[in-house]
């Protein structure tokens, strides 16, 4: 992998990740852009104790442009985009309309391929491995920023999810705090560790799922399963079998196997609802241990956390979406219409031949 860092016309950082070591990236951003102005602010909810990012400048972000005006495609002739070069393998750049900026953190965009009409599932294993390396590199770099406590790599896919740019891409959020979801996991891990005299909660969960009926696919180094209390109609958690706290700690064997396992999982998601259905909308979210101090989580250290990817769709059946209505949105109590055991069975049924 070759990494080349440059700057866009408004000062934002852009990084090329290339498969070939002899690739030269010297194209300049020819757009007449002024400096990006953001108004990101983190506010704490005094009742719930969580954080809300107030980012009014995002109202003006690019919204469903036609394909020939896609800002994530390479620049070509007089059509100038966020990527100055005429081609790329994988590219990462600072978001022009970030939810988090400055002392409030940082937001980046990850373009998985220059092919506008592809999806992550269309990548070959070499390209998917390059994306993994980009996620890992950005996690490392962002973790050293003074304002950053947790790094979150994710992909939103599909208009139903709220995606406004159809080009295959994901995002990275670098938060200045430990996110509420992660804090809940750490508290559960602390309680389980104390109750059991030192057992790791994540290890216990993976061990139970490996022995059960909800495993979707399993490799030598990774296992994917529908969790016992899945919140979403089709939800899969992907864990490395050797517990590590973050992407940086994956060994070479796990990195090598990941593309094959993950691509197969994504391709099964596209087959859940049968032939002729539109691509399955989904969210793919990496859960990594925070880089800040964990004193508030009694007895838990970073190494107790288990890196894992959560993949889920909001489509519950053909042509129908799972909406977060009163119970889910009002009280955060999910109601799942698809039994996790049936979801796992379906995801095994649609395995590649």
PDB file of N, CA and C in Angstrom, residues 179-271:
ATOM      1  N   UNK A 179     -18.694   7.369  23.103  1.00  0.00           N
ATOM      2  CA  UNK A 179     -20.086   7.418  22.668  1.00  0.00           C
ATOM      3  C   UNK A 179     -21.000   6.663  23.630  1.00  0.00           C
ATOM      4  N   UNK A 180     -22.272   7.049  23.715  1.00  0.00           N
ATOM      5  CA  UNK A 180     -23.202   6.381  24.636  1.00  0.00           C
ATOM      6  C   UNK A 180     -23.308   4.877  24.418  1.00  0.00           C
ATOM      7  N   UNK A 181     -23.291   4.443  23.154  1.00  0.00           N
ATOM      8  CA  UNK A 181     -23.410   3.010  22.872  1.00  0.00           C
ATOM      9  C   UNK A 181     -22.212   2.241  23.433  1.00  0.00           C
ATOM     10  N   UNK A 182     -21.036   2.798  23.232  1.00  0.00           N
ATOM     11  CA  UNK A 182     -19.832   2.149  23.745  1.00  0.00           C
ATOM     12  C   UNK A 182     -19.807   2.170  25.269  1.00  0.00           C
ATOM     13  N   UNK A 183     -20.247   3.273  25.857  1.00  0.00           N
ATOM     14  CA  UNK A 183     -20.285   3.366  27.319  1.00  0.00           C
ATOM     15  C   UNK A 183     -21.194   2.294  27.917  1.00  0.00           C
ATOM     16  N   UNK A 184     -22.321   2.027  27.270  1.00  0.00           N
ATOM     17  CA  UNK A 184     -23.206   0.963  27.754  1.00  0.00           C
ATOM     18  C   UNK A 184     -22.505  -0.391  27.720  1.00  0.00           C
ATOM     19  N   UNK A 185     -21.786  -0.667  26.633  1.00  0.00           N
ATOM     20  CA  UNK A 185     -21.059  -1.932  26.537  1.00  0.00           C
ATOM     21  C   UNK A 185     -20.002  -2.046  27.639  1.00  0.00           C
ATOM     22  N   UNK A 186     -19.279  -0.963  27.880  1.00  0.00           N
ATOM     23  CA  UNK A 186     -18.228  -0.984  28.882  1.00  0.00           C
ATOM     24  C   UNK A 186     -18.806  -1.180  30.287  1.00  0.00           C
ATOM     25  N   UNK A 187     -19.940  -0.569  30.562  1.00  0.00           N
ATOM     26  CA  UNK A 187     -20.581  -0.775  31.878  1.00  0.00           C
ATOM     27  C   UNK A 187     -21.042  -2.216  32.033  1.00  0.00           C
ATOM     28  N   UNK A 188     -21.600  -2.783  30.959  1.00  0.00           N
ATOM     29  CA  UNK A 188     -22.012  -4.183  31.009  1.00  0.00           C
ATOM     30  C   UNK A 188     -20.804  -5.088  31.198  1.00  0.00           C
ATOM     31  N   UNK A 189     -19.710  -4.774  30.515  1.00  0.00           N
ATOM     32  CA  UNK A 189     -18.492  -5.576  30.646  1.00  0.00           C
ATOM     33  C   UNK A 189     -17.929  -5.495  32.058  1.00  0.00           C
ATOM     34  N   UNK A 190     -17.984  -4.289  32.649  1.00  0.00           N
ATOM     35  CA  UNK A 190     -17.491  -4.115  34.021  1.00  0.00           C
ATOM     36  C   UNK A 190     -18.327  -4.920  35.007  1.00  0.00           C
ATOM     37  N   UNK A 191     -19.662  -4.859  34.843  1.00  0.00           N
ATOM     38  CA  UNK A 191     -20.553  -5.587  35.746  1.00  0.00           C
ATOM     39  C   UNK A 191     -20.356  -7.093  35.620  1.00  0.00           C
ATOM     40  N   UNK A 192     -20.197  -7.571  34.383  1.00  0.00           N
ATOM     41  CA  UNK A 192     -20.006  -9.006  34.157  1.00  0.00           C
ATOM     42  C   UNK A 192     -18.664  -9.471  34.727  1.00  0.00           C
ATOM     43  N   UNK A 193     -17.646  -8.663  34.574  1.00  0.00           N
ATOM     44  CA  UNK A 193     -16.314  -9.005  35.085  1.00  0.00           C
ATOM     45  C   UNK A 193     -16.341  -9.145  36.593  1.00  0.00           C
ATOM     46  N   UNK A 194     -17.039  -8.232  37.255  1.00  0.00           N
ATOM     47  CA  UNK A 194     -17.133  -8.284  38.720  1.00  0.00           C
ATOM     48  C   UNK A 194     -17.989  -9.465  39.177  1.00  0.00           C
ATOM     49  N   UNK A 195     -19.096  -9.703  38.502  1.00  0.00           N
ATOM     50  CA  UNK A 195     -20.033 -10.755  38.900  1.00  0.00           C
ATOM     51  C   UNK A 195     -19.432 -12.150  38.729  1.00  0.00           C
ATOM     52  N   UNK A 196     -18.582 -12.314  37.707  1.00  0.00           N
ATOM     53  CA  UNK A 196     -18.045 -13.639  37.387  1.00  0.00           C
ATOM     54  C   UNK A 196     -16.625 -13.856  37.904  1.00  0.00           C
ATOM     55  N   UNK A 197     -16.096 -12.878  38.586  1.00  0.00           N
ATOM     56  CA  UNK A 197     -14.741 -13.018  39.093  1.00  0.00           C
ATOM     57  C   UNK A 197     -13.673 -12.848  38.036  1.00  0.00           C
ATOM     58  N   UNK A 198     -13.981 -12.121  36.969  1.00  0.00           N
ATOM     59  CA  UNK A 198     -12.957 -11.789  35.986  1.00  0.00           C
ATOM     60  C   UNK A 198     -13.219 -12.227  34.562  1.00  0.00           C
ATOM     61  N   UNK A 199     -14.355 -12.896  34.289  1.00  0.00           N
ATOM     62  CA  UNK A 199     -14.625 -13.344  32.919  1.00  0.00           C
ATOM     63  C   UNK A 199     -14.905 -12.155  32.007  1.00  0.00           C
ATOM     64  N   UNK A 200     -14.439 -12.249  30.766  1.00  0.00           N
ATOM     65  CA  UNK A 200     -14.676 -11.198  29.788  1.00  0.00           C
ATOM     66  C   UNK A 200     -16.046 -11.393  29.136  1.00  0.00           C
ATOM     67  N   UNK A 201     -16.868 -10.355  29.141  1.00  0.00           N
ATOM     68  CA  UNK A 201     -18.227 -10.440  28.613  1.00  0.00           C
ATOM     69  C   UNK A 201     -18.242 -10.739  27.121  1.00  0.00           C
ATOM     70  N   UNK A 202     -17.392 -10.079  26.355  1.00  0.00           N
ATOM     71  CA  UNK A 202     -17.376 -10.295  24.901  1.00  0.00           C
ATOM     72  C   UNK A 202     -16.985 -11.735  24.568  1.00  0.00           C
ATOM     73  N   UNK A 203     -16.004 -12.261  25.314  1.00  0.00           N
ATOM     74  CA  UNK A 203     -15.618 -13.658  25.098  1.00  0.00           C
ATOM     75  C   UNK A 203     -16.787 -14.594  25.381  1.00  0.00           C
ATOM     76  N   UNK A 204     -17.527 -14.295  26.439  1.00  0.00           N
ATOM     77  CA  UNK A 204     -18.669 -15.137  26.800  1.00  0.00           C
ATOM     78  C   UNK A 204     -19.748 -15.103  25.723  1.00  0.00           C
ATOM     79  N   UNK A 205     -19.993 -13.914  25.159  1.00  0.00           N
ATOM     80  CA  UNK A 205     -21.008 -13.778  24.106  1.00  0.00           C
ATOM     81  C   UNK A 205     -20.601 -14.567  22.864  1.00  0.00           C
ATOM     82  N   UNK A 206     -19.361 -14.408  22.423  1.00  0.00           N
ATOM     83  CA  UNK A 206     -18.900 -15.112  21.223  1.00  0.00           C
ATOM     84  C   UNK A 206     -18.918 -16.617  21.450  1.00  0.00           C
ATOM     85  N   UNK A 207     -18.484 -17.048  22.623  1.00  0.00           N
ATOM     86  CA  UNK A 207     -18.473 -18.487  22.927  1.00  0.00           C
ATOM     87  C   UNK A 207     -19.893 -19.059  22.874  1.00  0.00           C
ATOM     88  N   UNK A 208     -20.850 -18.343  23.439  1.00  0.00           N
ATOM     89  CA  UNK A 208     -22.235 -18.824  23.423  1.00  0.00           C
ATOM     90  C   UNK A 208     -22.783 -18.883  22.008  1.00  0.00           C
ATOM     91  N   UNK A 209     -22.494 -17.871  21.193  1.00  0.00           N
ATOM     92  CA  UNK A 209     -23.021 -17.854  19.830  1.00  0.00           C
ATOM     93  C   UNK A 209     -22.376 -18.944  18.963  1.00  0.00           C
ATOM     94  N   UNK A 210     -21.087 -19.199  19.172  1.00  0.00           N
ATOM     95  CA  UNK A 210     -20.417 -20.257  18.409  1.00  0.00           C
ATOM     96  C   UNK A 210     -21.039 -21.628  18.681  1.00  0.00           C
ATOM     97  N   UNK A 211     -21.590 -21.791  19.869  1.00  0.00           N
ATOM     98  CA  UNK A 211     -22.187 -23.077  20.239  1.00  0.00           C
ATOM     99  C   UNK A 211     -23.668 -23.157  19.897  1.00  0.00           C
ATOM    100  N   UNK A 212     -24.228 -22.076  19.330  1.00  0.00           N
ATOM    101  CA  UNK A 212     -25.669 -22.021  19.113  1.00  0.00           C
ATOM    102  C   UNK A 212     -26.086 -22.110  17.658  1.00  0.00           C
ATOM    103  N   UNK A 213     -27.308 -21.640  17.389  1.00  0.00           N
ATOM    104  CA  UNK A 213     -27.927 -21.792  16.071  1.00  0.00           C
ATOM    105  C   UNK A 213     -27.969 -20.512  15.257  1.00  0.00           C
ATOM    106  N   UNK A 214     -27.330 -19.464  15.749  1.00  0.00           N
ATOM    107  CA  UNK A 214     -27.439 -18.180  15.059  1.00  0.00           C
ATOM    108  C   UNK A 214     -26.169 -17.794  14.286  1.00  0.00           C
ATOM    109  N   UNK A 215     -25.219 -18.703  14.175  1.00  0.00           N
ATOM    110  CA  UNK A 215     -24.013 -18.433  13.379  1.00  0.00           C
ATOM    111  C   UNK A 215     -24.400 -18.391  11.902  1.00  0.00           C
ATOM    112  N   UNK A 216     -23.965 -17.346  11.211  1.00  0.00           N
ATOM    113  CA  UNK A 216     -24.259 -17.165   9.788  1.00  0.00           C
ATOM    114  C   UNK A 216     -23.124 -17.717   8.937  1.00  0.00           C
ATOM    115  N   UNK A 217     -21.910 -17.357   9.265  1.00  0.00           N
ATOM    116  CA  UNK A 217     -20.739 -17.917   8.584  1.00  0.00           C
ATOM    117  C   UNK A 217     -19.554 -17.838   9.519  1.00  0.00           C
ATOM    118  N   UNK A 218     -18.595 -18.729   9.305  1.00  0.00           N
ATOM    119  CA  UNK A 218     -17.447 -18.824  10.194  1.00  0.00           C
ATOM    120  C   UNK A 218     -16.201 -19.132   9.378  1.00  0.00           C
ATOM    121  N   UNK A 219     -15.128 -18.403   9.642  1.00  0.00           N
ATOM    122  CA  UNK A 219     -13.838 -18.677   9.053  1.00  0.00           C
ATOM    123  C   UNK A 219     -12.879 -19.133  10.131  1.00  0.00           C
ATOM    124  N   UNK A 220     -11.616 -19.194   9.782  1.00  0.00           N
ATOM    125  CA  UNK A 220     -10.621 -19.590  10.770  1.00  0.00           C
ATOM    126  C   UNK A 220     -10.404 -18.507  11.804  1.00  0.00           C
ATOM    127  N   UNK A 221     -10.549 -17.240  11.376  1.00  0.00           N
ATOM    128  CA  UNK A 221     -10.226 -16.122  12.259  1.00  0.00           C
ATOM    129  C   UNK A 221     -11.407 -15.200  12.556  1.00  0.00           C
ATOM    130  N   UNK A 222     -12.536 -15.385  11.891  1.00  0.00           N
ATOM    131  CA  UNK A 222     -13.699 -14.519  12.085  1.00  0.00           C
ATOM    132  C   UNK A 222     -14.961 -15.366  12.228  1.00  0.00           C
ATOM    133  N   UNK A 223     -15.935 -14.829  12.959  1.00  0.00           N
ATOM    134  CA  UNK A 223     -17.246 -15.468  13.042  1.00  0.00           C
ATOM    135  C   UNK A 223     -18.318 -14.386  12.946  1.00  0.00           C
ATOM    136  N   UNK A 224     -19.375 -14.669  12.186  1.00  0.00           N
ATOM    137  CA  UNK A 224     -20.505 -13.751  12.020  1.00  0.00           C
ATOM    138  C   UNK A 224     -21.765 -14.437  12.521  1.00  0.00           C
ATOM    139  N   UNK A 225     -22.526 -13.742  13.349  1.00  0.00           N
ATOM    140  CA  UNK A 225     -23.739 -14.332  13.894  1.00  0.00           C
ATOM    141  C   UNK A 225     -24.807 -13.269  14.095  1.00  0.00           C
ATOM    142  N   UNK A 226     -26.057 -13.721  14.118  1.00  0.00           N
ATOM    143  CA  UNK A 226     -27.170 -12.861  14.502  1.00  0.00           C
ATOM    144  C   UNK A 226     -27.252 -12.906  16.027  1.00  0.00           C
ATOM    145  N   UNK A 227     -27.167 -11.769  16.715  1.00  0.00           N
ATOM    146  CA  UNK A 227     -27.141 -11.811  18.180  1.00  0.00           C
ATOM    147  C   UNK A 227     -28.475 -12.260  18.783  1.00  0.00           C
ATOM    148  N   UNK A 228     -28.388 -12.805  19.967  1.00  0.00           N
ATOM    149  CA  UNK A 228     -29.538 -13.337  20.696  1.00  0.00           C
ATOM    150  C   UNK A 228     -30.674 -12.319  20.807  1.00  0.00           C
ATOM    151  N   UNK A 229     -30.326 -11.070  21.104  1.00  0.00           N
ATOM    152  CA  UNK A 229     -31.338 -10.020  21.258  1.00  0.00           C
ATOM    153  C   UNK A 229     -31.174  -8.981  20.154  1.00  0.00           C
ATOM    154  N   UNK A 230     -31.206  -9.434  18.906  1.00  0.00           N
ATOM    155  CA  UNK A 230     -31.039  -8.518  17.769  1.00  0.00           C
ATOM    156  C   UNK A 230     -32.106  -7.434  17.794  1.00  0.00           C
ATOM    157  N   UNK A 231     -31.687  -6.205  17.568  1.00  0.00           N
ATOM    158  CA  UNK A 231     -32.624  -5.078  17.543  1.00  0.00           C
ATOM    159  C   UNK A 231     -33.321  -4.943  16.193  1.00  0.00           C
ATOM    160  N   UNK A 232     -32.603  -5.309  15.123  1.00  0.00           N
ATOM    161  CA  UNK A 232     -33.068  -5.049  13.766  1.00  0.00           C
ATOM    162  C   UNK A 232     -33.509  -6.340  13.089  1.00  0.00           C
ATOM    163  N   UNK A 233     -34.374  -6.262  12.069  1.00  0.00           N
ATOM    164  CA  UNK A 233     -34.891  -7.466  11.413  1.00  0.00           C
ATOM    165  C   UNK A 233     -33.790  -8.415  10.944  1.00  0.00           C
ATOM    166  N   UNK A 234     -32.770  -7.856  10.289  1.00  0.00           N
ATOM    167  CA  UNK A 234     -31.607  -8.644   9.876  1.00  0.00           C
ATOM    168  C   UNK A 234     -30.376  -7.906  10.373  1.00  0.00           C
ATOM    169  N   UNK A 235     -29.744  -8.469  11.386  1.00  0.00           N
ATOM    170  CA  UNK A 235     -28.611  -7.841  12.061  1.00  0.00           C
ATOM    171  C   UNK A 235     -27.543  -8.903  12.299  1.00  0.00           C
ATOM    172  N   UNK A 236     -26.328  -8.630  11.891  1.00  0.00           N
ATOM    173  CA  UNK A 236     -25.226  -9.574  12.048  1.00  0.00           C
ATOM    174  C   UNK A 236     -24.062  -8.862  12.727  1.00  0.00           C
ATOM    175  N   UNK A 237     -23.441  -9.557  13.679  1.00  0.00           N
ATOM    176  CA  UNK A 237     -22.234  -9.056  14.313  1.00  0.00           C
ATOM    177  C   UNK A 237     -21.053  -9.914  13.867  1.00  0.00           C
ATOM    178  N   UNK A 238     -19.983  -9.261  13.445  1.00  0.00           N
ATOM    179  CA  UNK A 238     -18.790  -9.927  12.930  1.00  0.00           C
ATOM    180  C   UNK A 238     -17.637  -9.677  13.893  1.00  0.00           C
ATOM    181  N   UNK A 239     -17.108 -10.752  14.481  1.00  0.00           N
ATOM    182  CA  UNK A 239     -16.037 -10.658  15.470  1.00  0.00           C
ATOM    183  C   UNK A 239     -14.789 -11.403  14.999  1.00  0.00           C
ATOM    184  N   UNK A 240     -13.598 -10.858  15.260  1.00  0.00           N
ATOM    185  CA  UNK A 240     -12.398 -11.693  15.144  1.00  0.00           C
ATOM    186  C   UNK A 240     -12.412 -12.677  16.311  1.00  0.00           C
ATOM    187  N   UNK A 241     -12.005 -13.911  16.056  1.00  0.00           N
ATOM    188  CA  UNK A 241     -12.045 -14.918  17.124  1.00  0.00           C
ATOM    189  C   UNK A 241     -11.031 -14.616  18.230  1.00  0.00           C
ATOM    190  N   UNK A 242      -9.947 -13.962  17.868  1.00  0.00           N
ATOM    191  CA  UNK A 242      -8.998 -13.515  18.888  1.00  0.00           C
ATOM    192  C   UNK A 242      -9.365 -12.092  19.277  1.00  0.00           C
ATOM    193  N   UNK A 243      -9.766 -11.909  20.532  1.00  0.00           N
ATOM    194  CA  UNK A 243     -10.242 -10.595  20.964  1.00  0.00           C
ATOM    195  C   UNK A 243      -9.139  -9.554  20.884  1.00  0.00           C
ATOM    196  N   UNK A 244      -9.463  -8.432  20.219  1.00  0.00           N
ATOM    197  CA  UNK A 244      -8.573  -7.275  20.144  1.00  0.00           C
ATOM    198  C   UNK A 244      -9.431  -6.025  20.361  1.00  0.00           C
ATOM    199  N   UNK A 245      -8.853  -4.924  20.871  1.00  0.00           N
ATOM    200  CA  UNK A 245      -9.656  -3.744  21.178  1.00  0.00           C
ATOM    201  C   UNK A 245      -9.988  -2.861  19.981  1.00  0.00           C
ATOM    202  N   UNK A 246      -9.191  -2.981  18.900  1.00  0.00           N
ATOM    203  CA  UNK A 246      -9.400  -2.071  17.772  1.00  0.00           C
ATOM    204  C   UNK A 246      -8.774  -2.639  16.504  1.00  0.00           C
ATOM    205  N   UNK A 247      -8.963  -1.929  15.410  1.00  0.00           N
ATOM    206  CA  UNK A 247      -8.435  -2.376  14.123  1.00  0.00           C
ATOM    207  C   UNK A 247      -6.914  -2.462  14.108  1.00  0.00           C
ATOM    208  N   UNK A 248      -6.263  -1.621  14.883  1.00  0.00           N
ATOM    209  CA  UNK A 248      -4.810  -1.605  14.920  1.00  0.00           C
ATOM    210  C   UNK A 248      -4.239  -2.922  15.427  1.00  0.00           C
ATOM    211  N   UNK A 249      -4.989  -3.613  16.268  1.00  0.00           N
ATOM    212  CA  UNK A 249      -4.470  -4.809  16.931  1.00  0.00           C
ATOM    213  C   UNK A 249      -4.735  -6.104  16.158  1.00  0.00           C
ATOM    214  N   UNK A 250      -5.419  -6.034  15.028  1.00  0.00           N
ATOM    215  CA  UNK A 250      -5.643  -7.243  14.227  1.00  0.00           C
ATOM    216  C   UNK A 250      -4.308  -7.777  13.716  1.00  0.00           C
ATOM    217  N   UNK A 251      -4.131  -9.093  13.782  1.00  0.00           N
ATOM    218  CA  UNK A 251      -2.903  -9.671  13.242  1.00  0.00           C
ATOM    219  C   UNK A 251      -3.057  -9.912  11.741  1.00  0.00           C
ATOM    220  N   UNK A 252      -1.962 -10.321  11.111  1.00  0.00           N
ATOM    221  CA  UNK A 252      -1.955 -10.462   9.663  1.00  0.00           C
ATOM    222  C   UNK A 252      -2.930 -11.532   9.188  1.00  0.00           C
ATOM    223  N   UNK A 253      -3.054 -12.612   9.950  1.00  0.00           N
ATOM    224  CA  UNK A 253      -3.971 -13.684   9.558  1.00  0.00           C
ATOM    225  C   UNK A 253      -5.413 -13.185   9.509  1.00  0.00           C
ATOM    226  N   UNK A 254      -5.821 -12.401  10.502  1.00  0.00           N
ATOM    227  CA  UNK A 254      -7.182 -11.866  10.526  1.00  0.00           C
ATOM    228  C   UNK A 254      -7.384 -10.852   9.412  1.00  0.00           C
ATOM    229  N   UNK A 255      -6.385 -10.027   9.134  1.00  0.00           N
ATOM    230  CA  UNK A 255      -6.483  -9.044   8.051  1.00  0.00           C
ATOM    231  C   UNK A 255      -6.619  -9.723   6.690  1.00  0.00           C
ATOM    232  N   UNK A 256      -5.909 -10.814   6.527  1.00  0.00           N
ATOM    233  CA  UNK A 256      -5.943 -11.528   5.255  1.00  0.00           C
ATOM    234  C   UNK A 256      -7.295 -12.180   5.023  1.00  0.00           C
ATOM    235  N   UNK A 257      -7.904 -12.731   6.067  1.00  0.00           N
ATOM    236  CA  UNK A 257      -9.177 -13.434   5.920  1.00  0.00           C
ATOM    237  C   UNK A 257     -10.374 -12.491   5.867  1.00  0.00           C
ATOM    238  N   UNK A 258     -10.241 -11.311   6.458  1.00  0.00           N
ATOM    239  CA  UNK A 258     -11.382 -10.401   6.569  1.00  0.00           C
ATOM    240  C   UNK A 258     -12.089 -10.125   5.246  1.00  0.00           C
ATOM    241  N   UNK A 259     -11.384  -9.763   4.155  1.00  0.00           N
ATOM    242  CA  UNK A 259     -12.101  -9.431   2.911  1.00  0.00           C
ATOM    243  C   UNK A 259     -13.013 -10.548   2.428  1.00  0.00           C
ATOM    244  N   UNK A 260     -12.552 -11.773   2.461  1.00  0.00           N
ATOM    245  CA  UNK A 260     -13.362 -12.901   1.998  1.00  0.00           C
ATOM    246  C   UNK A 260     -14.630 -13.046   2.822  1.00  0.00           C
ATOM    247  N   UNK A 261     -14.501 -12.968   4.145  1.00  0.00           N
ATOM    248  CA  UNK A 261     -15.656 -13.142   5.030  1.00  0.00           C
ATOM    249  C   UNK A 261     -16.628 -11.970   4.890  1.00  0.00           C
ATOM    250  N   UNK A 262     -16.097 -10.759   4.904  1.00  0.00           N
ATOM    251  CA  UNK A 262     -16.974  -9.588   4.875  1.00  0.00           C
ATOM    252  C   UNK A 262     -17.687  -9.440   3.540  1.00  0.00           C
ATOM    253  N   UNK A 263     -16.990  -9.673   2.444  1.00  0.00           N
ATOM    254  CA  UNK A 263     -17.631  -9.580   1.132  1.00  0.00           C
ATOM    255  C   UNK A 263     -18.744 -10.614   0.990  1.00  0.00           C
ATOM    256  N   UNK A 264     -18.515 -11.808   1.487  1.00  0.00           N
ATOM    257  CA  UNK A 264     -19.560 -12.828   1.440  1.00  0.00           C
ATOM    258  C   UNK A 264     -20.773 -12.402   2.265  1.00  0.00           C
ATOM    259  N   UNK A 265     -20.526 -11.800   3.414  1.00  0.00           N
ATOM    260  CA  UNK A 265     -21.623 -11.337   4.267  1.00  0.00           C
ATOM    261  C   UNK A 265     -22.443 -10.253   3.561  1.00  0.00           C
ATOM    262  N   UNK A 266     -21.781  -9.296   2.932  1.00  0.00           N
ATOM    263  CA  UNK A 266     -22.491  -8.230   2.219  1.00  0.00           C
ATOM    264  C   UNK A 266     -23.287  -8.783   1.037  1.00  0.00           C
ATOM    265  N   UNK A 267     -22.718  -9.740   0.349  1.00  0.00           N
ATOM    266  CA  UNK A 267     -23.418 -10.332  -0.805  1.00  0.00           C
ATOM    267  C   UNK A 267     -24.639 -11.117  -0.363  1.00  0.00           C
ATOM    268  N   UNK A 268     -24.569 -11.744   0.784  1.00  0.00           N
ATOM    269  CA  UNK A 268     -25.758 -12.424   1.315  1.00  0.00           C
ATOM    270  C   UNK A 268     -26.842 -11.414   1.675  1.00  0.00           C
ATOM    271  N   UNK A 269     -26.434 -10.267   2.219  1.00  0.00           N
ATOM    272  CA  UNK A 269     -27.420  -9.238   2.548  1.00  0.00           C
ATOM    273  C   UNK A 269     -28.202  -8.821   1.303  1.00  0.00           C
ATOM    274  N   UNK A 270     -27.536  -8.748   0.166  1.00  0.00           N
ATOM    275  CA  UNK A 270     -28.217  -8.348  -1.067  1.00  0.00           C
ATOM    276  C   UNK A 270     -29.139  -9.436  -1.606  1.00  0.00           C
ATOM    277  N   UNK A 271     -29.042 -10.648  -1.067  1.00  0.00           N
ATOM    278  CA  UNK A 271     -29.896 -11.736  -1.530  1.00  0.00           C
ATOM    279  C   UNK A 271     -31.009 -12.096  -0.542  1.00  0.00           C
TER     280      UNK A 271
END
